[in-house]
Amino acid sequence: MFKKILIANRGEIACRIAATARRLGVRSVAVYADSDAHSQHVAACDEAIALGGQSARDSYLRPELILAAAQASGAEAIHPGYGFLSENPEFAQACQDAGLVFIGPPASAIRAMGLKSAAKRLMQDAGVPLVPGYHGEDQDPARLALEAERIGYPVLIKASAGGGGKGMRIVTEAAAFEAALASCQREAQASFGDAAVLIERYVQRPRHVEIQIFGDRHGQFVHLFERDCSVQRRHQKVLEEAPAPGLPETVRQAMAQAAIQAARAVSYVGAGTVEFIVEPGQGAAPPRFYFMEMNTRLQVEHPVTEAITGLDLVEWQLRIASGEALPLAQEALRCHGHAIEARLCAENPDTGFLPAIGTLAVLRWPEHVAFERGAVRVDTGVKEGDAISPHFDSMIAKIIVWGEDRDQALARLDAALAQTHVVGLPSNAAFLRRVVNCKRFASAELDTGLIEHERAALFDAPPLALATVAQAVVAHSLAEDGVQSQGSSDPWSARDGWRMHGAAQRLFEIEHAGERQRFSLLQQAGRPMQLALGAQLLSVDASRFKGAVYRFEDRTGTLLSIHTDAGQALVRWIDPLQDAIKNATQSPTQAHGGGLQAPMPGKVIALLVKVGDVVAAGQAVAVMEAMKIEHTLTAPKAGTVQALRYSVGDQVAEGEALIELNRL
């Protein structure tokens, strides 16, 4: 076993690797960008070396800096985690050339599986089933359009290098092919430095099922069962579970054997994942599966496999990389229970999952015990007060649960998500709860279009009831005023609304679900407090409010983040005086929302209109890039373009006016 390793990554995966290294008595070395100087992964390791720079391009993606840090620290091996340099064959080879062990497969295996087109040709030779498509080297747009016609629409355009849903588009008709291809190529070039794509028949209502495999340097291979990763948005995973529910045993076994064949074909060593598309069976025919790609690294969702096997996959990686044989043979591996992982991200599901940045003003987790079955596990690389940066991935944490069966795991996940409170920036926590409780997921009717199929339940859910919101606001206000401590021996310190004659009335005004609401609190000494909500009178007892309310500030003013078992709400607390001042100082354009604002921080990469153009509501007018993913922005209303406030290439903050429109 190694004495010291360097972790060439950041965030939760770096913390995760450091935890196993510490348990095994292996010292760990962190590397960090300047923007990560005070991050959790730096504190989690025994040593830390600065790489400089703010972004990944200037730090974690600089092989020469990583190698220099490893040699300076005396590390014997480098663990790349996932992302960054983890699937870079040149980096793996450079480690070997520098006398360092790369904790992953050999460069030849990464290279063989790194380009999707070449990998598919290799898998075809190995007898692994493939989706019909074009995997050739000729990237002329006219040739690609002809191949799409030959395959038949709908087709899927996919970046040949990389993954993570970047550089992927579904095209349903020939007229949309050219624009989709250009967008895929731009995204692929920006994300992976390679604009090449492949084209495949788009399988209708597919499942995404993957097999966890391991190989050692002695030519032995095992699989650690499968994971279902079908619940996705923008081709990126949202929920993962193991084992895959409802998969026939014959298909399960055949897929596992195909995964072993794929690994054997490239003399694989270490942890890897072979991903398959599963097409529903017709009538009595079983489902069919097709090779999609192989990820030559540890996966984000590896904890669900750990939960059902009771194994530490990072430990397996370290042992195999140090030259040991596989810890267990195939017949000794067992799958027990059911596990589900939810990816908690800084993003806004209601605006197309646009990524968010900002400070985690409040971060509350459910009770958990890492690595123990029957409990909730939270893998994270951030703490309360940390910032989510535009330079890196928007994932805040992974929440993993295990149960004796799927129903128990679902119940535990719902409870865990209800106890997860993220305040200060948008998150998908409430959305994840809705997915877990929607009909299709609860009944395991899984396919990659589940989120779209359940759109009404997931995106058009009614807001938290006004009565619940009002009681939460009042309870929070009373708690801040110290009313709950009015049992003090000093009656003059109690702020309980006491009056010598009559009752005290306190007015509240908030903005909830896009509408202004007014209500009042009636207080009279010796009588229960009451909430007047229109004609409705409700009794109020702050000590009995079941939920949490957090106050914070953003550019719009004072906000209250409300968390209850019934759901979540974000309301703006309106100060009448401050609100009047704000409205008086706004320009007419600002007051009437006369234009398009940037929905997230990012870079303008295309302007589709010019000053003087007449646009329709919903018309595409600009394209922004955030976290290497393109987002097409549309006009919020019909009008004439009055001004373009930014140019192509400019960086824009969230909420900044991009385009001013005059009403028609």
Short mmCIF file of C-alpha atoms in Angstrom, two decimals, residues 155 252 297 299 304 321 413 421 428 462 513 518 543:
data_model
loop_
_atom_site.label_atom_id
_atom_site.label_comp_id
_atom_site.label_asym_id
_atom_site.label_seq_id
_atom_site.Cartn_x
_atom_site.Cartn_y
_atom_site.Cartn_z
CA VAL A 155 -31.28 11.11 -33.99
CA ARG A 252 -29.02 -8.16 -15.93
CA ARG A 297 -12.72 6.43 -13.71
CA GLN A 299 -18.29 7.60 -11.05
CA VAL A 304 -24.96 3.52 -4.19
CA ALA A 321 -3.14 0.50 -8.08
CA LEU A 413 -34.69 9.78 0.85
CA HIS A 421 -31.94 23.21 3.92
CA ASN A 428 -32.93 21.73 -6.56
CA PRO A 462 -48.93 24.58 -6.40
CA ALA A 513 -45.54 33.11 -5.54
CA ARG A 518 -50.98 41.39 3.43
CA SER A 543 -43.37 27.48 19.77
#
